mmCIF file of C-alpha atoms and ligand atoms in Angstrom:
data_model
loop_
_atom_site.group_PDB
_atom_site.id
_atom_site.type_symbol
_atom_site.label_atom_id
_atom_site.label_comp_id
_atom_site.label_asym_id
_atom_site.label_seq_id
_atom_site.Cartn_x
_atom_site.Cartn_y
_atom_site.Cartn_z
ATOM 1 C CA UNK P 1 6.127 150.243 57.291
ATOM 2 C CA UNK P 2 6.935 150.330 61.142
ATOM 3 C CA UNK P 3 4.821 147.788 63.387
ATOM 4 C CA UNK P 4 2.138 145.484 62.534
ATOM 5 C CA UNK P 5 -1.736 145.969 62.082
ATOM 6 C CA UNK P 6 -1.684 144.485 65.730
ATOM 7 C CA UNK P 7 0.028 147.157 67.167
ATOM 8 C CA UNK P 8 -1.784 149.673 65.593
ATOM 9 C CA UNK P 9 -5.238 148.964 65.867
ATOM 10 C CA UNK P 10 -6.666 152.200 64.708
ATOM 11 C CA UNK P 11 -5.365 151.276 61.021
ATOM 12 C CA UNK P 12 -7.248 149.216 59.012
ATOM 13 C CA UNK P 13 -3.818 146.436 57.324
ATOM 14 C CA UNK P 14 -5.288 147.231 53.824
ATOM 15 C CA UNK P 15 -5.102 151.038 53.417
ATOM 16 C CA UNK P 16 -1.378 150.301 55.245
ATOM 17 C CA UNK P 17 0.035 148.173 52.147
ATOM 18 C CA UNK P 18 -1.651 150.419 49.728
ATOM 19 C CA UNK P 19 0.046 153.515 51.749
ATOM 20 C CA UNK P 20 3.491 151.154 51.270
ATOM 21 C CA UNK P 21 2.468 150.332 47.691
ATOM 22 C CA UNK P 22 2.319 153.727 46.871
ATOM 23 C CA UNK P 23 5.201 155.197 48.712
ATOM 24 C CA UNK P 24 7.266 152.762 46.707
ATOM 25 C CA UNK P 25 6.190 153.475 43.376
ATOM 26 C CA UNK P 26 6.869 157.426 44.515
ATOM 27 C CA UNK P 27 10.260 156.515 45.917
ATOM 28 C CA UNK P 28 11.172 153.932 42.432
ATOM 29 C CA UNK P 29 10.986 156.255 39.594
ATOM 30 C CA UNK P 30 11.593 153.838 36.145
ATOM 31 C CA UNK P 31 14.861 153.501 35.244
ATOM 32 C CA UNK P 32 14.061 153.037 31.587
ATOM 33 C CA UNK P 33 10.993 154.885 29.730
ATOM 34 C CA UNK P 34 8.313 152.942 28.812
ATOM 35 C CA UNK P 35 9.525 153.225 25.308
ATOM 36 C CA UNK P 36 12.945 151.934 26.128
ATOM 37 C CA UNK P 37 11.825 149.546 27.937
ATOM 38 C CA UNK P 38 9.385 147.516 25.422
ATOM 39 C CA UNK P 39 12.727 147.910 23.003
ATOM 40 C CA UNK P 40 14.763 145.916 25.526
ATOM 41 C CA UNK P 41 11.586 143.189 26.307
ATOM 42 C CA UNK P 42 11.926 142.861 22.400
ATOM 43 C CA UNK P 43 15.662 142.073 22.123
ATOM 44 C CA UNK P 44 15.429 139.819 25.564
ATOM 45 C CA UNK P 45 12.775 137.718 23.711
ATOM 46 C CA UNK P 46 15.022 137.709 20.688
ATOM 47 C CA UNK P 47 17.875 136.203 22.564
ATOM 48 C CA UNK P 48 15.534 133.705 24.446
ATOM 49 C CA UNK P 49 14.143 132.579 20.782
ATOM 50 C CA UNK P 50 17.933 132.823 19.373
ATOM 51 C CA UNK P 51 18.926 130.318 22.193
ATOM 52 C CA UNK P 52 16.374 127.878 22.037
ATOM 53 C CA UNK P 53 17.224 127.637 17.958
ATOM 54 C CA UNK P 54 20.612 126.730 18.970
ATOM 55 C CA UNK P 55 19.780 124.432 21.907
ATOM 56 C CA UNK P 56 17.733 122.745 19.760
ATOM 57 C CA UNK P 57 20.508 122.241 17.268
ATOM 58 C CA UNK P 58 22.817 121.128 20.281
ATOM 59 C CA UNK P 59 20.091 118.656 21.490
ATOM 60 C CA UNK P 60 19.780 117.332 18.112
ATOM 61 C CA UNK P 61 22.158 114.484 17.739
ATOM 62 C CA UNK P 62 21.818 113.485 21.260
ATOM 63 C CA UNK P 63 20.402 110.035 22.054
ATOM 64 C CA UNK P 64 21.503 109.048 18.495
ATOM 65 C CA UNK P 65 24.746 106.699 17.649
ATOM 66 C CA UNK P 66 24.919 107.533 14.257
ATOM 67 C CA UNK P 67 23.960 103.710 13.500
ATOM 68 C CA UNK P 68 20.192 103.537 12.177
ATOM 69 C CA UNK P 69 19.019 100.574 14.348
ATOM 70 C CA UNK P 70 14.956 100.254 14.655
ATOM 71 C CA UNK P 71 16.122 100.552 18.560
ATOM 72 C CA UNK P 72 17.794 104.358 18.048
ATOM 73 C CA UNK P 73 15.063 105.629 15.116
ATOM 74 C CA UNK P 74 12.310 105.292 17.913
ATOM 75 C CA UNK P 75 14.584 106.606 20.710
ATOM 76 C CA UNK P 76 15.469 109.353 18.623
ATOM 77 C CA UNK P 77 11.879 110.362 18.119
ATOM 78 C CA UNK P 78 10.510 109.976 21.691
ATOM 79 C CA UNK P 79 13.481 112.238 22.379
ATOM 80 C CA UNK P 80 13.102 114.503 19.704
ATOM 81 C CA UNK P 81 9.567 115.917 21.292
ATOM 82 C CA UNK P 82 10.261 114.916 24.881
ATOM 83 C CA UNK P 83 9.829 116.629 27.915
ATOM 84 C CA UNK P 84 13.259 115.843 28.607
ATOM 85 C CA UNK P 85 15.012 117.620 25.628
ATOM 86 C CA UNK P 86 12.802 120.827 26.045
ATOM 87 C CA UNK P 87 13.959 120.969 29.654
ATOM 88 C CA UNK P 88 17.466 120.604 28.532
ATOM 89 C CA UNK P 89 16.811 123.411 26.203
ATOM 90 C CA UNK P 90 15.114 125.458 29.000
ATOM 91 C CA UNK P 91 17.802 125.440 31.074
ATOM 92 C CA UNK P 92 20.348 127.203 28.787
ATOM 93 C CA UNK P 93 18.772 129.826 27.441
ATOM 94 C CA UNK P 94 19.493 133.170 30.059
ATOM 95 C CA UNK P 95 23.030 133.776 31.540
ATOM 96 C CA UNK P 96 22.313 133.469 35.171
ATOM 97 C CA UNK P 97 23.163 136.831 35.665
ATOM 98 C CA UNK P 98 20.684 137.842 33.229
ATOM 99 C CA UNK P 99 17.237 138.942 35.692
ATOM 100 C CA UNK P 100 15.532 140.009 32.399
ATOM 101 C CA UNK P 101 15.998 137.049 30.588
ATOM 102 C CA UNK P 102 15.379 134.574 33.349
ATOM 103 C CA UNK P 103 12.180 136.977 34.537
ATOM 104 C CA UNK P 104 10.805 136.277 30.726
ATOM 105 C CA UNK P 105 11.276 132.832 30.677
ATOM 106 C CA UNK P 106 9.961 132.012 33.920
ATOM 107 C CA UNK P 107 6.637 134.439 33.265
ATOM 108 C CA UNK P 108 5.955 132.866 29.891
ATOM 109 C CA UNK P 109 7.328 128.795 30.401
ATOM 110 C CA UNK P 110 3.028 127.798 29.732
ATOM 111 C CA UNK P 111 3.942 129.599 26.444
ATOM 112 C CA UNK P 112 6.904 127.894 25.875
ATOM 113 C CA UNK P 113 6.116 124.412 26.754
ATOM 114 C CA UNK P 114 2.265 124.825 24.906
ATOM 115 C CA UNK P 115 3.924 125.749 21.830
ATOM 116 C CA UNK P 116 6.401 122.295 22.146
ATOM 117 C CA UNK P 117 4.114 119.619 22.631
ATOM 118 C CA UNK P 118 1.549 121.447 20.347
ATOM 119 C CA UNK P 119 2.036 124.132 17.963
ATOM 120 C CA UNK P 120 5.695 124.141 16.990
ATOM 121 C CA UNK P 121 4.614 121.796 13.854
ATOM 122 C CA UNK P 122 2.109 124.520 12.878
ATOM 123 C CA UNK P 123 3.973 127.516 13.968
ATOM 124 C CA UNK P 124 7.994 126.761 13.533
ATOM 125 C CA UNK P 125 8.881 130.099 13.795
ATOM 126 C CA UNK P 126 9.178 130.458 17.717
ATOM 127 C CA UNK P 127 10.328 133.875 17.260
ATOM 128 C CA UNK P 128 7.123 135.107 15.476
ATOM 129 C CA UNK P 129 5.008 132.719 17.077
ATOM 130 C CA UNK P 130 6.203 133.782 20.781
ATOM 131 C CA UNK P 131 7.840 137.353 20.491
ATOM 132 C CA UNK P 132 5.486 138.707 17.853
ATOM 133 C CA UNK P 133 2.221 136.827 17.985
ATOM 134 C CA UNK P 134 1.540 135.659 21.715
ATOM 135 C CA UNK P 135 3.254 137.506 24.305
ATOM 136 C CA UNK P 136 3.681 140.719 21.779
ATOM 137 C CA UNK P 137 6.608 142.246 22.703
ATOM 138 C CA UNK P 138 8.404 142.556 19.152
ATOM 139 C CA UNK P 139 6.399 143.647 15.856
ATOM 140 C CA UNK P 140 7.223 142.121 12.427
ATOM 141 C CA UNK P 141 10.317 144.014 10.331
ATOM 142 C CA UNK P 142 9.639 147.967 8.864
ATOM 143 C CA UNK P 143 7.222 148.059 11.380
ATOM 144 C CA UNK P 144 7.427 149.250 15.152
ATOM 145 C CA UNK P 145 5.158 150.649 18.706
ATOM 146 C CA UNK P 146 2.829 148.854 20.641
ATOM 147 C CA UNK P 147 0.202 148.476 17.392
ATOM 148 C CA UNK P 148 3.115 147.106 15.096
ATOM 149 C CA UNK P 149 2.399 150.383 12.734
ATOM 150 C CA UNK P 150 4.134 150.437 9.357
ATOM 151 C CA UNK P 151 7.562 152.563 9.736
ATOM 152 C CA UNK P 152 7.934 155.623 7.744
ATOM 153 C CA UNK P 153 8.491 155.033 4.002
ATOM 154 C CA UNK P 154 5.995 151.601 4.634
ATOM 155 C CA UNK P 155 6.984 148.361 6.158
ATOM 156 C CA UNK P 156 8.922 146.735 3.165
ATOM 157 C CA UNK P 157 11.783 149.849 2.923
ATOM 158 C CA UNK P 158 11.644 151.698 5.894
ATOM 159 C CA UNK P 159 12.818 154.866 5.196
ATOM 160 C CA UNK P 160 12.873 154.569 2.103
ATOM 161 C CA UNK P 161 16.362 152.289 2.482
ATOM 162 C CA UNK P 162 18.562 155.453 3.257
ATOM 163 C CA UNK P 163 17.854 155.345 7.248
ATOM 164 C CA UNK P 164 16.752 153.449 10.072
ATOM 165 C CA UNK P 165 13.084 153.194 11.554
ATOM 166 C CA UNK P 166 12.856 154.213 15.055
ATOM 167 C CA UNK P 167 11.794 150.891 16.928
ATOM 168 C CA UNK P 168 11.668 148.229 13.956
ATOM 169 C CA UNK P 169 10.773 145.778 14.915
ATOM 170 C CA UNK P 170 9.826 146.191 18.132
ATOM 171 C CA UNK P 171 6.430 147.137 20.443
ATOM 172 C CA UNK P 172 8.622 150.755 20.872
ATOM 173 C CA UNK P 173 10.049 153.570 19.493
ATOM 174 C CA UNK P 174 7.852 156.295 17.287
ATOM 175 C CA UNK P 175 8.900 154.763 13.511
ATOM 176 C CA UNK P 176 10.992 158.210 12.963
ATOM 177 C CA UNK P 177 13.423 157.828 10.638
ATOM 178 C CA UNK P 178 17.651 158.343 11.242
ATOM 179 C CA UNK P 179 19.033 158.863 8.000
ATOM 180 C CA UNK P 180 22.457 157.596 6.449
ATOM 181 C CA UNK P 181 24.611 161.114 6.185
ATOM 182 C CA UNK P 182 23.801 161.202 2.296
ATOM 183 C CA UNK P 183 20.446 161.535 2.944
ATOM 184 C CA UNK P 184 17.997 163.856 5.039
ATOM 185 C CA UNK P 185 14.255 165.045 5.606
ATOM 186 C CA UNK P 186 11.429 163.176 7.300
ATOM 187 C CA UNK P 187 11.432 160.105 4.904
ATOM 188 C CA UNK P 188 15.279 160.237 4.230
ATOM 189 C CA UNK P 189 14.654 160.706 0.109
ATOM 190 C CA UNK P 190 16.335 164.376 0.171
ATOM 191 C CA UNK P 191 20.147 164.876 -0.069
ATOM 192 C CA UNK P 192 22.394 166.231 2.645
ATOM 193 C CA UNK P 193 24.368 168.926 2.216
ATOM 194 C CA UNK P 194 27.627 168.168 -0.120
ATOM 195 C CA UNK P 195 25.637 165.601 -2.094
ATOM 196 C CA UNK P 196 23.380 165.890 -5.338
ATOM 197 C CA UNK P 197 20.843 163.600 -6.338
ATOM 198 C CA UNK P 198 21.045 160.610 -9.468
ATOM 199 C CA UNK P 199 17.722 159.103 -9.146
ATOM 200 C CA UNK P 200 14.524 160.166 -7.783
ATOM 201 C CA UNK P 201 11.298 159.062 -7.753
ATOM 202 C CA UNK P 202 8.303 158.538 -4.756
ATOM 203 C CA UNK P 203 9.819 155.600 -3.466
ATOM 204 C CA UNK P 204 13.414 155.589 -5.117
ATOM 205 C CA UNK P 205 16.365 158.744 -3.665
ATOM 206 C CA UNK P 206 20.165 158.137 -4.190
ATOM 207 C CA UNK P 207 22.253 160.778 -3.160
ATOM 208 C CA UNK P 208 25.586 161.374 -4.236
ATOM 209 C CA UNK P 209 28.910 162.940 -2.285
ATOM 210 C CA UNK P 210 29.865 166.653 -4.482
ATOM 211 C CA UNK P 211 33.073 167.115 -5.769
ATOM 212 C CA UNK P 212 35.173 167.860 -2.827
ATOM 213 C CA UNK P 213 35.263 171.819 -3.735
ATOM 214 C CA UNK P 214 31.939 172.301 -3.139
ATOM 215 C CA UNK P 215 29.592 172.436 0.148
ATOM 216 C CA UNK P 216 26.441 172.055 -1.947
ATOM 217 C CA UNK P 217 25.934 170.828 -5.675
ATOM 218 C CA UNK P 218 23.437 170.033 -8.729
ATOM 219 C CA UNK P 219 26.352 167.643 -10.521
ATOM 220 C CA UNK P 220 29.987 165.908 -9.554
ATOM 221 C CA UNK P 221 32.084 168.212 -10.918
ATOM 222 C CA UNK P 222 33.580 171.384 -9.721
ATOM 223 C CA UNK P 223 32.018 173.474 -11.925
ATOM 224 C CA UNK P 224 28.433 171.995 -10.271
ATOM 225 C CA UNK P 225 29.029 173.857 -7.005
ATOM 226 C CA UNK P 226 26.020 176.020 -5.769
ATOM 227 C CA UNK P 227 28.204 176.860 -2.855
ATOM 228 C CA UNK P 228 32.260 176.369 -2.332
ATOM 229 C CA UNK P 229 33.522 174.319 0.694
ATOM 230 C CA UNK P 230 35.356 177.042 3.085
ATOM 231 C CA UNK P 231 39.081 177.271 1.189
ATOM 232 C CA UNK P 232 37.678 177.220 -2.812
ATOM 233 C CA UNK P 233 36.970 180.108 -4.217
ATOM 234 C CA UNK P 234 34.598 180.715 -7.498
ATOM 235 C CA UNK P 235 37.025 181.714 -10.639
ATOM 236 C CA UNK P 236 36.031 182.636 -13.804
ATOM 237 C CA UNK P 237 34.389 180.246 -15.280
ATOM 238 C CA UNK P 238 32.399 179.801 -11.569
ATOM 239 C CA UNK P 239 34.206 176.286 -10.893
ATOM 240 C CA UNK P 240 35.346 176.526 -7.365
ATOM 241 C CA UNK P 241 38.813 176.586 -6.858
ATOM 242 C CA UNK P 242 41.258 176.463 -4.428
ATOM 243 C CA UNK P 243 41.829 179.984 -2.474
ATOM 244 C CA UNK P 244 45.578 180.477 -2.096
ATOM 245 C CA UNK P 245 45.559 181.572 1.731
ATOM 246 C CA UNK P 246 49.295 182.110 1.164
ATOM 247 C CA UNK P 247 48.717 185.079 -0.894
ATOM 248 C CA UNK P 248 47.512 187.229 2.446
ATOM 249 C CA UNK P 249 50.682 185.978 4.190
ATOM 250 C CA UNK P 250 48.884 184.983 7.147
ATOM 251 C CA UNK P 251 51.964 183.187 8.526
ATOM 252 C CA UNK P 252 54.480 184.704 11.637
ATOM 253 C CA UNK P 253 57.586 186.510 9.703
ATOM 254 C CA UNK P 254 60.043 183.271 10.134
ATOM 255 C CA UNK P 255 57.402 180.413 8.892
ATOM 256 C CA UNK P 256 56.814 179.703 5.642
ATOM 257 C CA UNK P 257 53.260 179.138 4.424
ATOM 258 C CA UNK P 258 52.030 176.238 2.471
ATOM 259 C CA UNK P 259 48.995 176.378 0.107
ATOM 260 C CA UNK P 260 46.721 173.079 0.706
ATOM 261 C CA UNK P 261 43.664 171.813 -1.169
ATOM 262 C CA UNK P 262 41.544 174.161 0.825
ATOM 263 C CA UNK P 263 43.384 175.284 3.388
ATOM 264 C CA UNK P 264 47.117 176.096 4.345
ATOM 265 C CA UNK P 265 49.875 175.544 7.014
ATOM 266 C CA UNK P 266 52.256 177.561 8.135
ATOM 267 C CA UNK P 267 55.781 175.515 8.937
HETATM 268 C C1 NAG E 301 11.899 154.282 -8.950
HETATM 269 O O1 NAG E 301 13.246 153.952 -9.195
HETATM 270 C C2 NAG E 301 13.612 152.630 -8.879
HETATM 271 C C3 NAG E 301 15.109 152.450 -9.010
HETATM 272 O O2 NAG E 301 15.549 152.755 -10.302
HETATM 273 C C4 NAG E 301 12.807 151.656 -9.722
HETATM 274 O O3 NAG E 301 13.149 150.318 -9.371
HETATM 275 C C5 NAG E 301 11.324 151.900 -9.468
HETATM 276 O O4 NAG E 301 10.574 151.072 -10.291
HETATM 277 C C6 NAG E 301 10.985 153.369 -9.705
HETATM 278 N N1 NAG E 301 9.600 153.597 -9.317
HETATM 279 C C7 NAG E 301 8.771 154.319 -10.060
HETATM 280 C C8 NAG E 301 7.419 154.515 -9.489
HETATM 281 O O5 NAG E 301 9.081 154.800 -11.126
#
């Protein structure tokens, strides 16, 4: 912001670093929405949690000659809580390169070394007990947002097990659910076009694919079609059927057409 209170007597140094405060929170818009950005704090803490699990398994044998001498059992265990070992394991868990990671870790390290040298024994879940539970940026499974809320369909089949929760699992997202393309509506239990339902119940939908003649169905056979694909045609006995496009000669007068399931070529 230009010169120094000292040149500028007139201006009071405060309202200049709010002015510069501001300005840069104008001039910064977020990158990421709020909402995208409590998703990634959730999968950063994942990784942090994913990597101490394996540094403790690396750290694990070390200190220890495989013999079982009175010597190595008490080595082992001064190691296995020491200062030293969760250091070692501190030190590997972000890429370098990785600011969000290393920001995390450096933040939350009270966290971290509290839960070593007194809670892990009570809560050995570091994932739950850190992500979840202390510095909240992750919400148990089928649920999602910054309350943990139960995803739609409820928390133990989100979606009713035919999509996926918007945000499970973590402090974002709205708990919307994408379906798999059999399924559809708000809580993924109604069919998609081009497949008919086996089972339904309130918390039970399986959709399955129509016979390939139809676009929409009640049953798997041809004759179940509400509606033919484009290329069927209803017959007689309202099955849909293949249309013979060749009929209409739709070809150029040197190619010669070829009838397909649902469609033609000309060649
Ligand atoms: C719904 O169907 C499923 C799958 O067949 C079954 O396990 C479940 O008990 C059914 N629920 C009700 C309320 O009938």
């Amino acid at each position: 912001m230009g010169p120094g209170p000292a040149s500028r007597p007139g201006r009071p140094p405060l309202a200049a670093a709010l002015c510069a405060a501001l300005l840069m929170l104008l001039l910064l818009p977020p990158a990421l929405g709020a909402g995208e950005r409590r998703r990634l704090a959730c999968s950063t803490c994942r990784g942090i949690a994913d990597r101490f699990n394996q540094g403790l398994a690396d750290t694990a044998k070390k200190n220890f000659g495989g013999g079982n001498t009175a010597w190595e059992e008490k080595t082992l265990s001064k190691y296995e809580s020491s200062e030293i070992r969760l250091v070692e394991i501190i030190e590997n868990l972000c890429d370098s390169s990785n600011f969000e990671c290393n920001n995390m870790v450096e933040e939350h390290e009270e966290h971290i070394e509290k839960w070593w040298f007194k809670l892990k024994k009570k809560y050995p879940d570091l994932f739950k007990w850190f992500c979840i539970e202390t510095i909240e940026v992750c919400c148990p499974a089928g649920t999602y947002g910054p309350d943990c809320l139960a995803c739609r369909g409820g928390s133990e089949r989100p979606c009713h097990g035919n999509g996926h929760c918007d945000g499970d699992g973590t402090r974002g997202g709205d708990g919307s659910c994408s379906c798999n393309k059999e399924y559809t509506g708000d809580f993924c239990l109604d069919c998609s076009n081009g497949y008919f339902s086996t089972l339904r119940n309130e918390t039970h939908s399986v959709c399955t694919a129509c016979h390939t003649a139809c676009k929409t169905c009640t049953g798997s056979s041809n004759k179940d079609c509400q509606d033919c694909k484009e290329g069927w045609i209803k017959n007689e006995e309202s099955a849909c059927v293949d249309l013979d496009e060749c009929a209409a000669s739709p070809c150029k007068d040197h190619q010669y057409c070829l009838n397909t399931d649902g469609s033609f070529s000309c060649k």
